[in-house]
């Protein structure tokens, strides 16, 4: 399989590439009609979110005509479509605020700008968010002010706000309708239950103290397992929530640091990771690990460091990766 | 081959298991039930037995499915079979030895041999220990059995060879139960009570905790024979007993508590799956769980655990548990639990899945937190659908973008200088780009360390390490440069400075630049009219000193403007001090010389007062022209030999002459006489 060329829209049986004029970071894929939202990464105020329509049948990926893209202040730190299949037009973005967008046929309307700060007109900067797929009204955001805010996005109000960690919170993931977990610069993975906001449980701490944990992914097919990545580390740490503090596995086959992880939406044993070594690896977690560690199942080499990876439940046969200013959809 | 329990009518079917429970609970070596013979009146003969003592060899022919808890039963069974085969071998010499006997005589330890031989004994009424026990209807406790008189205890010699030192017999259900142990135990009624109770009380389900390792804590130093009845089960083979995610049953020992015996409540650290409630259970199934981990040789501490719904007692054990934990997890890691690892018994336990608990191994947490986390886990795992074998990703290699993994050397793989650059930027620098946000408290965080590394080839708004010194410098600057507005410095918190300052720095600097320009102009103006004044020389010397000093101290990489502002500031202050003197000096010369130049936007306003001479106006216009100024309004008057000139002009093009230069030129003209 040869590497796709530099054309801006390339049709290849195995992968589809979209080349954008600026570096990309945030990616989101919606349910049918399948759309891919890509967020730019320019360190200025003016950024852009482009919405492309994706047809897995005809393997086309094109910007929606007329161009359905909108300006976004500052680079969006995360983009995500509404988890339910019934509202594929609702897109949320995080950054300086939590914003909701309604993607209509010809334009994207900002629906709301949600600010979780009572005291000031500015919101604490959001590093990430997650939309609860069991309870789609609920959306949790993580922020560098050490808090996690849970929103009721239908009403546009804050449901609750918790001080989650001692340092900045970098990622948040829902497990169940009322349970979420978060990772932070203090190096811990904590689980929270909205029914019992007084308590949280640390289920993992990075071995070198204060090594930030940058990303978190909760296996939605098998809620026992979570994966996380550390700063400057090539390891993907797999955790079992029933066995706190000890990781179940450490996947260590990347040649450089890992940038993104995503569990397979259709299988409980597979996880994909992508890193600075330009590779995206798909792993199958075995029942018993061999003595030399776990080897990945398959590998894809991109042209440059892969910064983002999305394996969406909307299109489980395709993995979206973003590197430099390209976005590729890879067939699994 | 028929088991002992089935051939005798008087013996309940599950007797062997009862015996097993009884003897294991007190950790004795064997238990035998002598039943009334059906053939001979009043005669006691072998009913059933359970061997719980040392084993010399263990035939490891068990299939993997057979759990350790069955080993004890199996051993007893094997011994019985051996006896039967030997018996038949004796009676019928021609017949080949029954192949079903898994053991052969040389495999047996002394105690096992004793047990085997016991099977051949019969007791007439009143004869021997069992006979007398039945006849009297009382318990007989024989210590020092090996030295007993053979009339009292007919097997005393046998006991000696097997080192059986204590034998107890008591009537039970029309027969006699005998228990023996290789240790010397003095008579203990409570023990008897316990044994009897355990024989009676076996309808409740059993829950076994799987502690992972044999060296399990404080139990070891407790004398199992002491008054405090010790009920614990310990599993020395965690791997074999590793259940899948959910199933375990609980052993409820309410019966024991009724006896008033001290029941030690303990909670072992185990693999994190326990069920919360006792459950009604099939006796068959629970037995298999009761009898666990019988292992040859090694220390076996077997007892049951009393599980309390309130796990508060567990905390004391958590210290000890930590060792067990690591082992448990090691084991667990070896077998990442899979749903397919099923077991007949587990099927019975599916319904228990709904309440799963886990105990945290973190010692920092209170027992309270354990409870909370357990609740969380139960809600997560209970609500999730039963783990089904998900179809693995089907690979159509020809169509997939992914290649199969090959274990190649990764030495020459791509490794960028700054790793996770974009990710770090998204998390660390981008959030700081937003203007005006207020943080609750932003301490010096690790993020800044990484940000420093990113700085090298960043185009983003620069982060400067070492905020504090910078902050202080900015404050000093603010105090010195009057035009810097308060707004730029409205800090809610000193420590939030960094990311407010991203934007405010710009305004601070621009204000500084403005001020500095003004000062520069002033300096030049004053310099040019101080040719003959000493002050200037002094100031200049000071200026030079200042420059040296500042350049020495100034180790930070700042823009030149900044530096100049420092220098100029100092200088300006000096000049300010000298200025009034200057002003006074000038009029004393007698000649009113005054040149004022001010620039408003693009318009330059020149006001001059100087002694009139011929062609002075021409010179002025000439000078202005050279400076690319276009005069559009001129007002002049010459009175008393003094020219008063007001001139408004505009810059011709883009080139803007600084105020100082204009002034300088005009001064020259004015002073020329």
Short mmCIF file of C-alpha atoms in Angstrom, two decimals, chain B residues 220-636:
data_model
loop_
_atom_site.label_atom_id
_atom_site.label_comp_id
_atom_site.label_asym_id
_atom_site.label_seq_id
_atom_site.Cartn_x
_atom_site.Cartn_y
_atom_site.Cartn_z
CA UNK B 220 -0.42 -16.83 61.40
CA UNK B 221 0.46 -15.92 64.87
CA UNK B 222 -2.88 -16.80 66.14
CA UNK B 223 -3.19 -20.19 67.59
CA UNK B 224 -5.90 -21.91 65.67
CA UNK B 225 -6.81 -23.94 68.62
CA UNK B 226 -7.36 -21.16 70.94
CA UNK B 227 -10.66 -20.14 72.29
CA UNK B 228 -11.06 -17.50 69.73
CA UNK B 229 -12.43 -19.35 66.86
CA UNK B 230 -10.65 -18.35 63.83
CA UNK B 231 -12.52 -18.44 60.65
CA UNK B 232 -10.63 -17.67 57.58
CA UNK B 233 -10.09 -19.09 54.27
CA UNK B 234 -6.98 -18.48 52.52
CA UNK B 235 -6.29 -19.35 49.09
CA UNK B 236 -2.80 -20.12 48.22
CA UNK B 237 -3.38 -20.62 44.60
CA UNK B 238 -4.75 -17.40 43.35
CA UNK B 239 -4.16 -18.18 39.77
CA UNK B 240 -6.16 -21.24 39.80
CA UNK B 241 -8.87 -19.57 41.65
CA UNK B 242 -8.92 -16.51 39.60
CA UNK B 243 -12.44 -15.93 38.72
CA UNK B 244 -13.65 -13.67 36.10
CA UNK B 245 -14.92 -10.29 36.82
CA UNK B 246 -17.92 -10.91 38.86
CA UNK B 247 -18.53 -14.03 40.69
CA UNK B 248 -18.00 -14.95 44.22
CA UNK B 249 -20.24 -15.87 46.98
CA UNK B 250 -20.29 -14.86 50.45
CA UNK B 251 -20.07 -17.02 53.43
CA UNK B 252 -22.40 -16.12 56.10
CA UNK B 253 -21.56 -17.43 59.44
CA UNK B 254 -24.44 -16.26 61.40
CA UNK B 255 -24.75 -19.63 62.94
CA UNK B 256 -21.40 -19.33 64.53
CA UNK B 257 -22.12 -15.99 65.96
CA UNK B 258 -25.10 -17.39 67.64
CA UNK B 259 -22.85 -19.63 69.56
CA UNK B 260 -21.26 -16.65 71.03
CA UNK B 261 -17.86 -17.70 69.95
CA UNK B 262 -15.63 -14.91 69.10
CA UNK B 263 -15.64 -14.50 65.48
CA UNK B 264 -12.86 -12.60 64.11
CA UNK B 265 -14.01 -10.36 61.41
CA UNK B 266 -11.48 -9.81 58.86
CA UNK B 267 -11.41 -8.76 55.39
CA UNK B 268 -8.61 -9.85 53.32
CA UNK B 269 -7.42 -8.06 50.38
CA UNK B 270 -8.39 -10.12 47.54
CA UNK B 271 -8.92 -9.84 43.96
CA UNK B 272 -11.32 -7.04 43.75
CA UNK B 273 -14.41 -8.98 43.19
CA UNK B 274 -16.66 -9.81 45.98
CA UNK B 275 -20.31 -9.90 46.11
CA UNK B 276 -22.08 -7.73 48.46
CA UNK B 277 -24.78 -9.92 49.75
CA UNK B 278 -24.99 -13.42 50.81
CA UNK B 279 -27.08 -15.38 48.52
CA UNK B 280 -29.11 -18.40 48.65
CA UNK B 281 -27.24 -21.07 47.06
CA UNK B 282 -27.21 -24.49 45.95
CA UNK B 283 -25.38 -26.48 48.46
CA UNK B 284 -23.57 -28.33 45.80
CA UNK B 285 -22.04 -25.27 44.39
CA UNK B 286 -21.07 -23.69 47.55
CA UNK B 287 -19.17 -26.63 48.74
CA UNK B 288 -16.85 -26.40 45.89
CA UNK B 289 -16.00 -22.97 47.02
CA UNK B 290 -15.59 -23.89 50.56
CA UNK B 291 -12.97 -26.37 49.88
CA UNK B 292 -10.28 -24.47 48.27
CA UNK B 293 -6.67 -24.28 47.96
CA UNK B 294 -5.67 -27.45 49.57
CA UNK B 295 -2.14 -27.66 48.73
CA UNK B 296 0.40 -30.10 49.69
CA UNK B 297 3.08 -29.22 52.06
CA UNK B 298 3.05 -25.51 52.24
CA UNK B 299 1.42 -23.65 54.98
CA UNK B 300 -2.24 -23.85 54.71
CA UNK B 301 -4.37 -21.63 56.69
CA UNK B 302 -7.87 -22.39 55.90
CA UNK B 303 -10.77 -20.67 57.32
CA UNK B 304 -13.73 -18.69 56.32
CA UNK B 305 -14.25 -15.06 56.32
CA UNK B 306 -17.00 -13.28 57.89
CA UNK B 307 -18.11 -10.63 55.56
CA UNK B 308 -19.73 -7.68 56.97
CA UNK B 309 -21.61 -5.26 54.90
CA UNK B 310 -19.89 -2.52 56.66
CA UNK B 311 -16.36 -3.00 55.65
CA UNK B 312 -14.98 -0.71 58.18
CA UNK B 313 -13.05 -3.43 59.80
CA UNK B 314 -11.16 -4.00 56.72
CA UNK B 315 -8.93 -1.07 57.25
CA UNK B 316 -6.81 -2.76 59.78
CA UNK B 317 -5.99 -5.38 57.33
CA UNK B 318 -5.18 -3.11 54.58
CA UNK B 319 -1.65 -2.79 55.78
CA UNK B 320 -1.13 -6.44 55.40
CA UNK B 321 -3.16 -6.56 52.35
CA UNK B 322 -0.78 -4.49 50.42
CA UNK B 323 1.58 -7.36 49.94
CA UNK B 324 -1.23 -9.52 48.91
CA UNK B 325 -2.46 -6.91 46.61
CA UNK B 326 0.62 -6.70 44.54
CA UNK B 327 0.61 -10.36 44.12
CA UNK B 328 -3.02 -10.41 43.34
CA UNK B 329 -2.53 -7.87 40.71
CA UNK B 330 0.44 -9.59 39.31
CA UNK B 331 -1.66 -12.61 38.97
CA UNK B 332 -4.46 -10.68 37.59
CA UNK B 333 -2.24 -9.08 35.12
CA UNK B 334 -1.15 -12.42 33.95
CA UNK B 335 -4.69 -13.26 33.27
CA UNK B 336 -6.50 -10.24 32.15
CA UNK B 337 -9.87 -11.41 33.02
CA UNK B 338 -11.84 -12.58 30.19
CA UNK B 339 -15.42 -13.50 30.07
CA UNK B 340 -14.72 -16.72 28.39
CA UNK B 341 -12.93 -18.11 31.35
CA UNK B 342 -15.94 -19.79 32.70
CA UNK B 343 -16.59 -22.53 34.98
CA UNK B 344 -19.60 -24.56 35.77
CA UNK B 345 -19.84 -22.96 39.14
CA UNK B 346 -19.72 -19.55 37.73
CA UNK B 347 -22.79 -20.09 35.74
CA UNK B 348 -24.64 -20.48 38.95
CA UNK B 349 -23.38 -17.19 40.05
CA UNK B 350 -24.37 -15.05 37.16
CA UNK B 351 -27.12 -13.50 39.10
CA UNK B 352 -24.69 -12.13 41.59
CA UNK B 353 -23.13 -9.94 39.07
CA UNK B 354 -25.32 -7.07 39.90
CA UNK B 355 -23.50 -6.08 42.93
CA UNK B 356 -19.86 -6.06 42.45
CA UNK B 357 -17.45 -4.47 44.68
CA UNK B 358 -13.89 -3.68 44.67
CA UNK B 359 -11.64 -2.71 47.40
CA UNK B 360 -9.12 -0.09 46.85
CA UNK B 361 -5.60 -0.94 47.45
CA UNK B 362 -4.63 2.60 48.07
CA UNK B 363 -3.70 2.77 51.65
CA UNK B 364 -4.29 6.44 51.83
CA UNK B 365 -7.99 6.09 51.52
CA UNK B 366 -10.22 5.64 54.39
CA UNK B 367 -12.45 2.68 54.53
CA UNK B 368 -15.19 5.10 53.81
CA UNK B 369 -13.79 5.82 50.43
CA UNK B 370 -13.64 2.17 49.73
CA UNK B 371 -17.31 2.03 50.17
CA UNK B 372 -17.87 4.96 47.89
CA UNK B 373 -15.65 3.59 45.21
CA UNK B 374 -17.31 0.25 45.51
CA UNK B 375 -20.61 1.85 44.94
CA UNK B 376 -19.30 3.62 41.93
CA UNK B 377 -17.93 0.43 40.51
CA UNK B 378 -21.12 -1.40 41.12
CA UNK B 379 -23.04 1.23 39.30
CA UNK B 380 -20.68 1.18 36.39
CA UNK B 381 -20.23 -2.52 36.07
CA UNK B 382 -23.69 -3.44 37.11
CA UNK B 383 -25.32 -1.32 34.56
CA UNK B 384 -23.07 -2.29 31.76
CA UNK B 385 -24.23 -5.19 29.71
CA UNK B 386 -22.77 -8.55 30.35
CA UNK B 387 -19.47 -8.93 28.74
CA UNK B 388 -19.96 -10.60 25.50
CA UNK B 389 -17.35 -11.79 23.21
CA UNK B 390 -17.10 -8.93 20.89
CA UNK B 391 -16.22 -9.78 17.40
CA UNK B 392 -12.64 -9.00 16.86
CA UNK B 393 -11.85 -6.59 14.16
CA UNK B 394 -12.15 -8.37 10.99
CA UNK B 395 -9.29 -7.61 8.80
CA UNK B 396 -9.61 -7.39 5.14
CA UNK B 397 -6.01 -6.74 4.64
CA UNK B 398 -6.30 -5.91 1.07
CA UNK B 399 -8.53 -3.02 1.87
CA UNK B 400 -7.14 -1.82 5.12
CA UNK B 401 -4.86 1.14 5.40
CA UNK B 402 -3.00 -0.57 8.16
CA UNK B 403 -0.17 -2.96 7.72
CA UNK B 404 0.55 -5.80 10.05
CA UNK B 405 3.04 -5.12 12.70
CA UNK B 406 6.54 -6.32 12.29
CA UNK B 407 8.90 -6.27 15.14
CA UNK B 408 11.59 -4.17 13.60
CA UNK B 409 14.25 -2.17 15.26
CA UNK B 410 13.01 1.28 15.97
CA UNK B 411 16.31 3.01 16.36
CA UNK B 412 16.09 5.09 13.30
CA UNK B 413 12.50 5.97 13.73
CA UNK B 414 11.29 9.47 13.49
CA UNK B 415 11.75 11.31 16.73
CA UNK B 416 11.22 15.01 16.80
CA UNK B 417 13.15 17.31 19.08
CA UNK B 418 10.19 18.56 20.98
CA UNK B 419 7.80 15.73 21.61
CA UNK B 420 4.06 16.06 21.73
CA UNK B 421 4.49 19.57 20.54
CA UNK B 422 1.03 20.26 19.29
CA UNK B 423 -0.58 18.47 22.17
CA UNK B 424 1.42 20.45 24.64
CA UNK B 425 0.59 23.62 22.87
CA UNK B 426 -3.09 22.88 22.92
CA UNK B 427 -2.98 22.15 26.59
CA UNK B 428 -0.42 24.58 27.83
CA UNK B 429 -0.02 27.59 25.62
CA UNK B 430 -3.32 27.95 23.86
CA UNK B 431 -5.29 28.32 27.08
CA UNK B 432 -3.07 31.16 28.04
CA UNK B 433 -3.78 33.00 24.86
CA UNK B 434 -7.19 34.08 25.90
CA UNK B 435 -7.20 37.58 27.19
CA UNK B 436 -8.63 38.66 30.42
CA UNK B 437 -9.50 35.37 31.93
CA UNK B 438 -9.19 35.12 35.61
CA UNK B 439 -7.91 32.10 37.28
CA UNK B 440 -8.68 31.14 40.75
CA UNK B 441 -5.10 30.59 41.49
CA UNK B 442 -2.35 29.97 39.14
CA UNK B 443 0.67 28.73 40.90
CA UNK B 444 3.94 28.03 39.31
CA UNK B 445 2.99 24.94 37.54
CA UNK B 446 4.86 22.39 35.64
CA UNK B 447 3.33 23.55 32.45
CA UNK B 448 5.55 26.51 32.39
CA UNK B 449 8.57 24.30 32.39
CA UNK B 450 7.42 22.66 29.23
CA UNK B 451 6.44 25.93 27.77
CA UNK B 452 9.98 27.08 28.06
CA UNK B 453 11.06 24.23 25.92
CA UNK B 454 8.53 25.07 23.31
CA UNK B 455 9.72 28.61 23.16
CA UNK B 456 12.68 27.91 20.97
CA UNK B 457 10.93 27.77 17.67
CA UNK B 458 7.58 29.05 18.54
CA UNK B 459 5.78 31.77 16.84
CA UNK B 460 3.27 32.10 19.52
CA UNK B 461 3.17 34.87 21.98
CA UNK B 462 6.37 34.55 23.82
CA UNK B 463 6.53 33.08 27.20
CA UNK B 464 9.36 34.17 29.27
CA UNK B 465 10.59 31.96 31.94
CA UNK B 466 11.19 33.30 35.35
CA UNK B 467 8.00 35.21 35.72
CA UNK B 468 8.66 36.67 39.03
CA UNK B 469 11.59 38.80 38.10
CA UNK B 470 9.79 39.89 35.03
CA UNK B 471 6.74 40.79 37.01
CA UNK B 472 8.79 42.85 39.35
CA UNK B 473 10.48 44.61 36.53
CA UNK B 474 7.18 45.43 35.00
CA UNK B 475 5.98 46.90 38.18
CA UNK B 476 9.05 49.03 38.44
CA UNK B 477 8.53 50.13 34.90
CA UNK B 478 5.03 51.06 35.67
CA UNK B 479 6.10 53.16 38.53
CA UNK B 480 8.55 55.00 36.40
CA UNK B 481 6.62 55.51 33.26
CA UNK B 482 3.71 57.71 34.19
CA UNK B 483 1.78 57.20 31.05
CA UNK B 484 1.21 53.53 31.56
CA UNK B 485 -2.38 53.29 32.48
CA UNK B 486 -3.64 51.44 35.41
CA UNK B 487 -5.75 49.27 33.21
CA UNK B 488 -2.83 47.45 31.81
CA UNK B 489 -1.94 46.40 35.24
CA UNK B 490 -5.21 45.59 36.78
CA UNK B 491 -4.35 42.33 38.34
CA UNK B 492 -6.69 40.38 40.39
CA UNK B 493 -3.88 38.41 41.64
CA UNK B 494 -0.20 38.85 41.32
CA UNK B 495 0.20 35.38 40.19
CA UNK B 496 -2.29 35.66 37.43
CA UNK B 497 0.01 38.12 35.85
CA UNK B 498 1.45 35.86 33.33
CA UNK B 499 -1.49 35.34 31.24
CA UNK B 500 -3.09 38.64 31.65
CA UNK B 501 0.12 40.15 30.62
CA UNK B 502 0.11 38.51 27.30
CA UNK B 503 -1.93 41.31 25.94
CA UNK B 504 -1.13 43.90 28.46
CA UNK B 505 2.53 43.60 27.89
CA UNK B 506 1.98 45.02 24.48
CA UNK B 507 0.29 48.07 25.82
CA UNK B 508 2.85 48.47 28.53
CA UNK B 509 5.59 48.37 26.00
CA UNK B 510 3.91 50.76 23.66
CA UNK B 511 3.42 53.20 26.47
CA UNK B 512 7.01 52.81 27.38
CA UNK B 513 8.08 53.42 23.85
CA UNK B 514 6.03 56.56 23.70
CA UNK B 515 7.43 57.87 26.87
CA UNK B 516 10.89 56.99 25.83
CA UNK B 517 10.51 58.83 22.60
CA UNK B 518 9.38 61.86 24.42
CA UNK B 519 12.33 61.67 26.67
CA UNK B 520 14.69 61.19 23.80
CA UNK B 521 13.39 64.29 22.20
CA UNK B 522 13.72 66.17 25.40
CA UNK B 523 17.20 64.94 25.84
CA UNK B 524 18.28 66.06 22.47
CA UNK B 525 16.69 69.39 22.94
CA UNK B 526 18.43 69.96 26.16
CA UNK B 527 21.65 68.57 24.93
CA UNK B 528 21.80 70.88 22.04
CA UNK B 529 21.31 73.94 24.19
CA UNK B 530 23.73 72.87 26.78
CA UNK B 531 26.87 73.02 24.74
CA UNK B 532 28.33 75.47 27.09
CA UNK B 533 26.75 74.20 30.20
CA UNK B 534 28.49 71.89 32.56
CA UNK B 535 25.40 70.06 33.43
CA UNK B 536 25.36 68.38 30.18
CA UNK B 537 28.79 66.99 30.60
CA UNK B 538 27.86 65.74 33.97
CA UNK B 539 24.71 64.23 32.71
CA UNK B 540 26.49 62.62 29.90
CA UNK B 541 28.99 61.10 32.22
CA UNK B 542 26.19 59.88 34.32
CA UNK B 543 24.52 58.60 31.26
CA UNK B 544 27.53 56.59 30.33
CA UNK B 545 27.83 55.20 33.78
CA UNK B 546 24.23 54.35 33.72
CA UNK B 547 24.59 52.54 30.49
CA UNK B 548 27.42 50.49 31.81
CA UNK B 549 25.65 49.63 34.96
CA UNK B 550 22.47 48.69 33.32
CA UNK B 551 24.05 46.68 30.62
CA UNK B 552 25.86 44.71 33.25
CA UNK B 553 22.80 43.98 35.23
CA UNK B 554 20.67 43.40 32.33
CA UNK B 555 20.95 39.76 31.62
CA UNK B 556 17.57 39.15 30.21
CA UNK B 557 16.85 39.12 26.63
CA UNK B 558 14.52 41.98 26.17
CA UNK B 559 13.80 44.14 23.27
CA UNK B 560 15.96 47.16 22.79
CA UNK B 561 13.17 49.50 23.52
CA UNK B 562 12.87 48.10 26.91
CA UNK B 563 16.46 48.61 27.61
CA UNK B 564 16.40 52.06 26.34
CA UNK B 565 13.50 52.86 28.51
CA UNK B 566 15.52 51.91 31.53
CA UNK B 567 18.43 53.92 30.51
CA UNK B 568 16.43 56.84 29.43
CA UNK B 569 14.48 56.71 32.56
CA UNK B 570 17.49 57.11 34.64
CA UNK B 571 18.83 59.72 32.50
CA UNK B 572 15.60 61.53 32.28
CA UNK B 573 15.35 61.71 35.99
CA UNK B 574 18.78 63.17 36.15
CA UNK B 575 17.96 65.65 33.60
CA UNK B 576 14.79 66.54 35.29
CA UNK B 577 16.80 67.46 38.26
CA UNK B 578 19.09 69.59 36.25
CA UNK B 579 16.43 71.02 34.11
CA UNK B 580 15.24 73.88 36.25
CA UNK B 581 18.79 75.02 36.48
CA UNK B 582 19.04 74.92 32.79
CA UNK B 583 15.96 76.91 32.34
CA UNK B 584 17.21 79.43 34.73
CA UNK B 585 20.51 79.54 33.01
CA UNK B 586 19.14 80.35 29.67
CA UNK B 587 17.30 83.53 30.38
CA UNK B 588 20.32 84.79 32.17
CA UNK B 589 22.04 84.94 28.89
CA UNK B 590 19.79 87.71 28.01
CA UNK B 591 18.70 86.51 24.66
CA UNK B 592 15.29 85.00 24.60
CA UNK B 593 15.78 81.83 22.71
CA UNK B 594 12.93 79.52 22.53
CA UNK B 595 12.08 76.84 20.06
CA UNK B 596 9.11 74.70 20.60
CA UNK B 597 8.26 71.89 18.33
CA UNK B 598 5.30 69.68 18.87
CA UNK B 599 3.90 67.01 16.70
CA UNK B 600 0.24 66.21 16.69
CA UNK B 601 -0.54 63.33 14.43
CA UNK B 602 0.89 64.39 11.13
CA UNK B 603 0.97 68.07 11.90
CA UNK B 604 4.02 69.79 13.24
CA UNK B 605 3.70 72.98 15.14
CA UNK B 606 6.79 75.11 15.44
CA UNK B 607 7.04 78.08 17.66
CA UNK B 608 10.18 80.12 17.66
CA UNK B 609 11.41 83.09 19.45
CA UNK B 610 14.81 84.28 18.54
CA UNK B 611 16.72 87.38 17.67
CA UNK B 612 15.86 88.56 14.30
CA UNK B 613 18.41 88.61 11.63
CA UNK B 614 18.40 88.80 7.94
CA UNK B 615 17.22 85.80 6.04
CA UNK B 616 16.32 83.96 9.25
CA UNK B 617 12.94 83.13 7.96
CA UNK B 618 14.45 81.84 4.78
CA UNK B 619 16.75 79.60 6.75
CA UNK B 620 13.86 78.31 8.76
CA UNK B 621 11.88 77.43 5.70
CA UNK B 622 14.91 75.83 4.16
CA UNK B 623 15.49 73.70 7.19
CA UNK B 624 11.91 72.66 7.31
CA UNK B 625 12.05 71.71 3.70
CA UNK B 626 15.04 69.51 4.21
CA UNK B 627 13.13 67.79 6.94
CA UNK B 628 10.39 66.94 4.54
CA UNK B 629 7.92 69.29 6.07
CA UNK B 630 5.47 71.33 4.14
CA UNK B 631 4.49 74.49 5.87
CA UNK B 632 0.95 75.44 5.33
CA UNK B 633 0.54 78.21 7.81
CA UNK B 634 3.09 80.72 8.94
CA UNK B 635 2.71 83.52 11.39
CA UNK B 636 5.59 85.70 12.12
#
